[in-house]
Coordinates of C-alpha atoms and ligand atoms in Angstrom, one line a residue:
M1 CA 0.0 0.0 0.0
D2 CA 1.3 3.5 -0.8
K3 CA 0.7 6.5 1.4
A4 CA 1.2 10.0 0.0
Y5 CA 2.5 13.1 1.9
D6 CA 3.9 16.5 1.1
A7 CA 7.2 15.5 2.8
I8 CA 8.8 12.4 4.3
I9 CA 11.2 13.0 7.2
I10 CA 13.6 10.2 8.1
G11 CA 14.7 10.4 11.8
A12 CA 12.9 11.9 14.8
G13 CA 15.9 13.4 16.7
P14 CA 15.8 17.2 17.4
A15 CA 16.3 18.0 13.7
G16 CA 13.6 15.7 12.3
A17 CA 10.9 16.4 14.9
S18 CA 11.4 20.2 14.8
A19 CA 11.1 20.3 11.0
A20 CA 8.0 18.1 11.2
I21 CA 6.3 20.4 13.7
L22 CA 7.1 23.5 11.6
L23 CA 6.0 22.1 8.3
A24 CA 2.8 20.5 9.7
R25 CA 1.9 23.9 11.2
S26 CA 2.3 25.4 7.7
G27 CA -0.3 23.0 6.4
W28 CA 2.0 20.2 5.0
R29 CA 1.1 16.6 5.3
V30 CA 4.2 15.2 7.0
A31 CA 5.3 11.6 7.6
L32 CA 8.0 11.2 10.2
V33 CA 9.8 7.9 10.3
E34 CA 11.8 6.9 13.4
K35 CA 13.4 3.5 13.9
L36 CA 13.7 3.4 17.7
D37 CA 11.0 3.4 20.4
F38 CA 11.1 6.5 22.6
P39 CA 12.0 7.4 25.3
R40 CA 15.6 6.4 24.5
R41 CA 18.9 7.6 25.9
K42 CA 21.5 8.8 23.5
V43 CA 25.2 9.5 23.5
C44 CA 25.2 13.3 24.1
G45 CA 26.4 15.9 26.5
E46 CA 22.8 17.2 26.7
C47 CA 23.6 20.9 26.9
I48 CA 21.1 23.1 25.0
A49 CA 22.6 26.5 24.1
A50 CA 20.7 29.6 25.3
S51 CA 20.0 30.8 21.7
N52 CA 17.9 27.7 21.1
L53 CA 15.6 28.1 24.0
P54 CA 13.4 30.7 22.2
L55 CA 13.1 28.3 19.4
L56 CA 12.0 25.5 21.7
D57 CA 9.4 27.9 23.2
A58 CA 8.1 28.5 19.7
L59 CA 8.0 24.8 19.0
G60 CA 5.7 24.4 22.1
I61 CA 7.9 22.6 24.6
G62 CA 9.4 25.6 26.4
E63 CA 7.3 25.2 29.6
A64 CA 8.0 21.5 29.9
L65 CA 11.7 22.0 29.3
A66 CA 11.8 24.8 31.9
S67 CA 10.2 22.5 34.5
L68 CA 12.5 19.6 33.8
A69 CA 15.9 20.9 32.8
G70 CA 18.9 21.6 35.1
A71 CA 19.9 25.0 36.4
P72 CA 21.0 27.8 34.1
L73 CA 24.6 27.2 33.0
R74 CA 26.4 30.5 33.9
R75 CA 30.0 29.3 34.0
V76 CA 32.4 27.2 31.9
A77 CA 35.5 25.5 33.2
L78 CA 38.4 23.9 31.3
M79 CA 39.8 20.9 33.1
Y80 CA 43.2 19.7 32.1
R81 CA 45.3 17.3 34.1
D82 CA 45.4 18.7 37.7
Q83 CA 44.3 22.2 36.7
T84 CA 40.9 23.9 36.2
I85 CA 40.3 27.4 34.7
H86 CA 36.9 29.0 35.3
A87 CA 35.2 31.7 33.2
A88 CA 31.8 33.1 32.7
L89 CA 29.6 31.7 29.9
P90 CA 28.4 34.4 27.5
Q91 CA 24.9 35.7 28.3
L92 CA 22.2 36.0 25.7
A93 CA 20.5 39.4 25.4
D94 CA 17.2 37.8 26.2
A95 CA 15.7 38.3 29.7
K96 CA 13.8 35.0 29.6
H97 CA 16.8 32.8 28.5
P98 CA 20.1 34.4 29.3
W99 CA 21.9 31.0 29.7
G100 CA 21.6 27.5 28.3
K101 CA 20.5 24.4 30.3
A102 CA 20.9 20.6 30.2
L103 CA 18.1 18.1 29.6
G104 CA 18.4 14.3 29.1
R105 CA 17.8 13.3 25.5
E106 CA 15.2 10.8 26.7
H107 CA 13.1 13.8 27.7
L108 CA 14.0 16.4 25.0
D109 CA 13.4 14.1 22.0
S110 CA 10.2 12.7 23.5
L111 CA 8.8 16.2 24.1
L112 CA 9.5 17.2 20.6
L113 CA 8.1 14.0 19.1
E114 CA 4.9 14.4 21.2
Q115 CA 4.6 18.0 19.9
A116 CA 5.0 16.7 16.4
R117 CA 2.1 14.3 17.0
K118 CA -0.1 17.1 18.4
S119 CA 0.8 19.2 15.3
G120 CA -0.8 16.6 13.0
V121 CA 2.4 14.8 11.9
E122 CA 1.9 11.1 11.0
I123 CA 4.5 9.3 13.0
F124 CA 5.9 5.8 12.0
Q125 CA 7.7 4.5 15.0
P126 CA 9.4 2.1 15.4
W127 CA 9.8 1.9 11.6
T128 CA 13.1 2.0 9.7
A129 CA 13.5 3.7 6.4
K130 CA 15.1 1.0 4.2
T131 CA 15.3 2.4 0.7
V132 CA 14.6 5.6 -1.1
E133 CA 13.9 5.8 -4.8
G134 CA 13.0 8.7 -7.1
E135 CA 14.1 12.3 -7.3
P136 CA 12.9 15.8 -6.2
G137 CA 9.3 16.0 -7.3
R138 CA 8.5 12.3 -6.4
F139 CA 10.2 10.1 -3.9
Y140 CA 9.3 6.6 -2.7
C141 CA 10.6 5.5 0.7
S142 CA 10.1 1.9 1.8
I143 CA 9.8 1.5 5.5
A144 CA 9.8 -1.6 7.7
Q145 CA 8.2 -2.1 11.1
A146 CA 10.7 -3.0 13.7
H147 CA 8.6 -5.6 15.6
S148 CA 6.8 -7.3 12.7
A149 CA 7.3 -8.2 9.0
E150 CA 5.1 -5.3 8.0
N151 CA 6.3 -3.0 5.1
L152 CA 5.0 0.2 3.6
T153 CA 5.9 2.6 0.8
L154 CA 5.5 6.3 1.5
S155 CA 5.6 8.8 -1.3
A156 CA 6.1 12.6 -1.3
P157 CA 7.6 15.3 -3.6
A158 CA 10.1 16.2 -0.9
L159 CA 12.4 14.1 1.2
I160 CA 14.1 15.4 4.4
A161 CA 17.1 13.5 5.8
A162 CA 17.3 13.9 9.5
H163 CA 18.8 10.5 10.4
G164 CA 21.9 11.8 12.1
S165 CA 25.3 10.7 11.1
W166 CA 26.2 7.7 13.1
E167 CA 24.5 4.9 11.2
I168 CA 23.8 3.8 7.6
A169 CA 20.6 5.3 6.3
P170 CA 19.1 5.2 2.8
T171 CA 20.1 8.8 2.0
N172 CA 23.6 9.0 3.3
D173 CA 26.8 7.8 1.8
L174 CA 28.5 6.5 5.0
K175 CA 31.1 4.3 3.4
Q176 CA 33.1 1.8 5.3
R177 CA 36.4 3.7 5.7
P178 CA 39.6 2.0 6.7
H179 CA 40.3 2.3 10.4
R180 CA 42.4 5.2 11.4
N181 CA 44.1 5.9 14.7
S182 CA 42.3 9.3 14.8
D183 CA 38.8 7.8 14.6
L184 CA 36.7 9.0 17.5
F185 CA 34.6 6.9 19.7
A186 CA 32.0 8.6 22.0
F187 CA 30.8 7.4 25.4
K188 CA 28.2 8.7 27.8
A189 CA 26.9 7.8 31.3
N190 CA 24.7 9.4 33.9
F191 CA 25.6 9.8 37.6
K192 CA 23.8 10.7 40.8
N193 CA 25.3 12.4 43.9
T194 CA 28.2 14.2 42.2
N195 CA 29.6 17.3 43.7
L196 CA 29.5 19.2 40.4
D197 CA 28.2 22.8 40.7
T198 CA 24.8 23.0 38.9
D199 CA 25.7 26.2 37.0
L200 CA 29.0 24.9 35.8
L201 CA 29.9 23.4 32.4
P202 CA 33.3 21.8 32.6
V203 CA 35.0 21.0 29.3
L204 CA 37.6 18.2 29.6
S205 CA 40.9 18.1 27.7
F206 CA 42.9 14.9 27.9
S207 CA 45.5 13.2 25.8
G208 CA 43.7 11.7 22.8
G209 CA 40.3 13.1 23.5
Y210 CA 37.9 15.7 25.0
G211 CA 34.6 15.7 26.8
G212 CA 32.2 17.5 29.1
M213 CA 30.2 17.2 32.3
V214 CA 27.0 18.9 33.3
V215 CA 24.1 18.6 35.8
G216 CA 20.8 18.2 34.0
D217 CA 17.3 17.1 34.9
H218 CA 16.6 15.3 38.2
A219 CA 20.0 16.4 39.5
T220 CA 21.6 13.8 37.2
T221 CA 25.1 14.5 36.0
T222 CA 26.0 13.6 32.4
L223 CA 29.6 12.7 31.5
A224 CA 30.2 12.4 27.8
F225 CA 33.5 12.2 26.0
C226 CA 35.2 11.4 22.7
I227 CA 38.4 9.3 22.6
R228 CA 40.7 8.5 19.7
R229 CA 40.9 4.9 18.6
D230 CA 44.6 4.7 19.5
A231 CA 44.0 6.1 23.0
L232 CA 41.0 3.7 23.5
A233 CA 43.3 0.8 22.5
R234 CA 45.9 1.9 25.1
S235 CA 43.2 2.1 27.8
R236 CA 42.0 -1.4 26.9
L237 CA 45.5 -2.8 27.1
A238 CA 45.8 -1.3 30.6
M239 CA 42.5 -2.9 31.7
P240 CA 42.0 -6.0 29.6
K241 CA 39.3 -7.5 31.8
H242 CA 37.1 -4.5 31.7
S243 CA 34.6 -3.2 29.1
A244 CA 35.6 -0.6 26.6
A245 CA 33.6 2.1 28.5
E246 CA 35.1 1.2 31.9
A247 CA 38.7 1.2 30.4
A248 CA 38.1 4.5 28.6
V249 CA 36.6 6.3 31.7
A250 CA 39.5 5.1 33.9
Y251 CA 41.9 6.5 31.2
V252 CA 40.1 9.8 31.2
A253 CA 40.0 10.0 35.0
N254 CA 43.7 9.2 35.2
D255 CA 44.5 12.0 32.8
C256 CA 42.0 14.6 34.1
D257 CA 41.7 15.1 37.9
G258 CA 38.4 16.9 37.5
V259 CA 36.8 13.7 36.3
A260 CA 38.4 11.6 39.0
A261 CA 37.1 14.0 41.6
M262 CA 33.5 13.8 40.2
L263 CA 33.5 10.0 40.0
S264 CA 34.9 9.5 43.5
Q265 CA 31.6 10.5 45.0
A266 CA 29.2 9.5 42.3
E267 CA 26.8 6.6 41.8
Q268 CA 26.3 5.5 38.2
H269 CA 22.7 5.8 37.0
G270 CA 22.0 3.5 34.1
S271 CA 24.5 1.8 31.7
W272 CA 27.3 3.3 29.6
L273 CA 26.3 4.1 26.0
S274 CA 28.8 4.3 23.2
V275 CA 28.9 5.1 19.5
G276 CA 31.6 5.4 16.9
P277 CA 33.5 6.0 15.0
I278 CA 31.9 9.4 14.7
R279 CA 32.9 11.5 11.7
P280 CA 32.5 15.3 12.4
G281 CA 32.5 17.4 9.3
I282 CA 30.4 19.0 6.6
R283 CA 28.2 16.7 4.5
M284 CA 26.0 19.3 2.9
P285 CA 26.8 19.5 -0.9
K286 CA 27.5 23.1 -2.0
Q287 CA 24.5 23.0 -4.3
G288 CA 22.3 21.0 -1.9
G289 CA 21.5 17.4 -2.4
H290 CA 18.4 15.5 -3.7
A291 CA 17.1 15.2 -0.1
F292 CA 17.1 18.2 2.1
L293 CA 19.7 17.6 4.8
I294 CA 19.3 18.8 8.4
G295 CA 21.0 18.2 11.7
N296 CA 23.9 15.9 11.8
A297 CA 22.9 14.5 8.4
A298 CA 24.0 17.9 7.0
G299 CA 27.0 18.4 9.1
E300 CA 28.4 17.5 12.5
A301 CA 30.5 19.8 14.7
H302 CA 33.1 18.1 17.0
P303 CA 31.0 17.7 20.2
I304 CA 33.6 19.8 22.2
I305 CA 31.5 22.9 21.6
G306 CA 28.2 21.1 22.6
E307 CA 26.3 22.6 19.7
G308 CA 24.9 19.6 17.8
I309 CA 21.3 19.9 19.3
S310 CA 21.3 23.6 18.6
M311 CA 22.5 23.1 15.0
A312 CA 19.9 20.4 14.5
I313 CA 17.0 22.6 15.6
Q314 CA 18.3 25.7 13.9
S315 CA 18.9 23.9 10.6
A316 CA 15.3 22.5 10.8
W317 CA 14.1 26.0 11.4
L318 CA 16.1 27.3 8.5
L319 CA 14.8 24.6 6.2
A320 CA 11.2 25.1 7.2
D321 CA 11.6 28.8 6.7
N322 CA 12.7 28.2 3.1
L323 CA 10.1 25.5 2.4
A324 CA 6.9 26.5 4.2
G325 CA 5.4 28.9 1.6
N326 CA 6.6 26.7 -1.3
K327 CA 4.5 23.5 -0.9
Q328 CA 3.3 23.7 -4.5
A329 CA 6.8 24.2 -5.9
M330 CA 7.9 20.8 -4.5
S331 CA 6.3 18.9 -7.3
D332 CA 8.3 20.7 -9.9
K333 CA 11.8 19.3 -10.0
Q334 CA 13.5 22.5 -11.2
K335 CA 11.7 24.7 -8.7
Q336 CA 12.6 22.3 -5.9
M337 CA 16.3 22.2 -7.0
R338 CA 16.3 26.0 -6.7
L339 CA 15.1 25.7 -3.1
H340 CA 17.9 23.1 -2.5
R341 CA 20.5 25.6 -3.6
R342 CA 19.0 28.5 -1.6
Y343 CA 18.8 26.4 1.6
A344 CA 22.3 24.9 1.0
A345 CA 23.8 28.5 0.8
A346 CA 21.9 29.6 4.0
W347 CA 23.1 26.4 5.7
Q348 CA 26.7 27.0 4.8
R349 CA 26.5 30.6 6.1
N350 CA 25.1 29.6 9.4
F351 CA 26.9 26.4 10.3
A352 CA 30.1 25.8 8.3
P353 CA 32.1 28.3 10.3
R354 CA 31.0 26.7 13.6
I355 CA 31.9 23.2 12.3
R356 CA 35.4 24.4 11.3
L357 CA 36.0 26.2 14.6
A358 CA 34.9 23.2 16.6
A359 CA 37.5 21.1 14.7
L360 CA 40.2 23.5 15.7
F361 CA 39.2 23.4 19.3
A362 CA 39.0 19.6 19.3
H363 CA 42.5 19.2 17.8
V364 CA 44.0 21.5 20.4
A365 CA 42.2 19.8 23.3
M366 CA 43.3 16.3 22.2
R367 CA 47.0 17.0 21.8
P368 CA 49.0 17.5 24.9
V369 CA 51.7 19.5 23.0
L370 CA 49.1 22.0 21.9
A371 CA 47.1 22.0 25.1
D372 CA 50.4 22.6 27.1
C373 CA 50.9 25.7 25.0
M374 CA 47.3 27.0 25.3
F375 CA 46.8 26.3 29.0
P376 CA 49.1 29.1 30.4
L377 CA 47.5 31.6 28.0
L378 CA 44.0 30.6 29.1
K379 CA 45.0 30.7 32.7
R380 CA 46.3 34.2 32.3
Y381 CA 43.3 35.4 30.2
P382 CA 40.3 33.2 31.3
Q383 CA 38.0 35.6 29.4
L384 CA 39.3 33.8 26.2
L385 CA 37.2 30.8 27.3
T386 CA 34.1 33.1 27.4
R387 CA 35.0 34.3 23.9
A388 CA 35.6 30.7 22.6
A389 CA 32.1 29.7 23.9
R390 CA 30.6 32.7 22.1
W391 CA 32.5 31.8 18.8
G392 CA 31.4 28.2 19.3
G393 CA 27.7 29.4 19.0
K394 CA 26.4 29.5 22.6
V395 CA 24.6 32.8 22.0
Q396 CA 24.4 32.7 18.2
Y397 CA 21.0 33.3 16.7
L398 CA 20.0 31.7 13.5
D399 CA 20.5 34.0 10.5
L400 CA 17.6 33.6 8.2
G401 CA 18.9 36.2 5.9
K402 CA 16.1 38.5 7.0
S403 CA 16.5 39.9 10.5
A404 CA 19.6 39.0 12.4
A405 CA 18.2 40.4 15.7
D406 CA 15.2 38.3 16.2
P407 CA 15.5 34.5 15.5
L408 CA 11.7 34.2 15.0
A409 CA 11.2 37.3 12.9
E410 CA 9.3 36.9 9.7
T411 CA 9.3 33.1 9.8
M412 CA 6.4 31.0 8.5
Ligands
FAD501 C1 30.0 12.7 23.1 C2 29.0 13.7 22.5 C3 28.5 14.7 23.3 C4 27.6 15.7 22.7 N1 27.2 16.7 23.5 C5 26.3 17.6 23.0 C6 25.9 18.7 23.8 O1 26.2 18.8 25.0 N2 25.0 19.6 23.2 C7 24.6 19.5 21.9 O2 23.9 20.4 21.5 N3 25.0 18.5 21.2 C8 25.9 17.5 21.7 N4 26.2 16.4 20.9 C9 25.8 16.3 19.5 C10 24.3 15.9 19.4 O3 24.1 14.7 20.1 C11 23.9 15.7 17.9 O4 24.5 16.7 17.1 C12 22.4 15.6 17.7 O5 21.9 14.5 18.3 C13 22.0 15.7 16.3 O6 20.6 15.6 16.2 P1 19.9 15.0 14.8 O7 18.5 15.2 15.0 O8 20.6 15.6 13.6 O9 20.3 13.5 14.9 P2 20.0 12.4 15.9 O10 19.8 13.0 17.3 O11 21.1 11.4 15.8 O12 18.7 11.7 15.5 C14 18.6 10.9 14.3 C15 17.4 10.0 14.5 O13 17.2 9.3 13.3 C16 16.9 7.9 13.6 N5 17.3 7.1 12.4 C17 18.5 6.9 11.9 N6 18.4 6.2 10.7 C18 17.1 5.9 10.5 C19 16.4 5.2 9.5 N7 17.0 4.6 8.5 N8 15.0 5.1 9.6 C20 14.4 5.8 10.7 N9 15.0 6.5 11.6 C21 16.4 6.5 11.6 C22 17.7 7.6 14.8 O14 17.2 6.5 15.5 C23 17.7 8.9 15.6 O15 16.6 8.9 16.5 C24 27.1 15.5 21.4 C25 27.5 14.4 20.6 C26 28.4 13.5 21.2 C27 28.9 12.3 20.4

């Protein structure tokens, strides 16, 4: 059986669910396909930048987020070996949302998905998008139910790829690359009873990796980090009887006293999650693709800047702003291709600089030779950390190419 829509969205992370809400509100018939049951935990540091909170208000989950999320994050710290530097986080010029907050992905993603449902989106979950055929103007996406042998074909003139970047999906070109020592593996766990200040966002720098800690909802601390393949291998050699996560966290705690101090008092809450290798970088073709790419599917910043959720929601907003009034144009291949090019240019302007800067920060943080040079400078001028957080995007509004001052101006 075929089911017809105006747009099919693959993936219901922050990017896919946000785009679904916005397009449905503009009168589009939207199918949203998500392979996993929610709520689900996810490898993520779970910080939401201040500049995204007005967007989440507009998406309809602001109140729920405010009641669940952790305290406003007013300070950043850089933890390196036995030293810690503190600095203020930049403040957004918005009386309601001056600072970012942390919220577990099991909550954030479920809230957005529920809002999509309320907005009239047809949700296929847990269904996996298996194949995509066609081209702009008419796509066919075959989906399979996770718990049965049921299959369906969905059709729509527009296809939106929001499946993240960590797994094979029908619209991405994740090729099996040969293993490299520099491949990054990501780990995350939650802890209770840590002594971490609730307004502090520590960034961790250690030999062969970087990470972060934060107190989010229910006074739960999230520890998430990325570690190079060669450093992970060394950690496993040192602890051969332990799991990869246990070996990796012991390695991080050994190199970074701030993590050891946090873990010394903490009780782990839930299991370790891991993913990898992750491949930060820009995936968006210069002229746009055949599918509209949003979130990590379009490009992934090294998680050291903790901006992936923001970029996911902001790119969904940017796309919806470009598409909303153009539903009829979707059936015409040439017109749709023009919209691909326009969206791709706006995407590059908003996100490519952040992704490149995050790569620079990550490479400094992971290399002791570079970190040894940077640390005395940052110790002397801690305000550089504030500036780095600003450059990384913590208070960066989405530029729709209309009004830079108001992220919500003239949309939809
Ligand atoms: C260690 C680490 C720490 C991080 N910390 C932060 C942080 O503090 N703050 C921050 O903002 N960002 C952080 N990030 C980045 C952030 O997690 C991602 O950028 C964000 O999840 C991207 O959202 P998305 O919607 O594009 O993709 P995802 O959240 O990955 O969602 C994609 C969805 O698509 C589904 N899917 C995939 N394939 C299919 C298919 N074939 N069919 C159907 N469904 C499919 C998946 O199940 C998933 O639910 C961190 C990342 C890492 C690795």
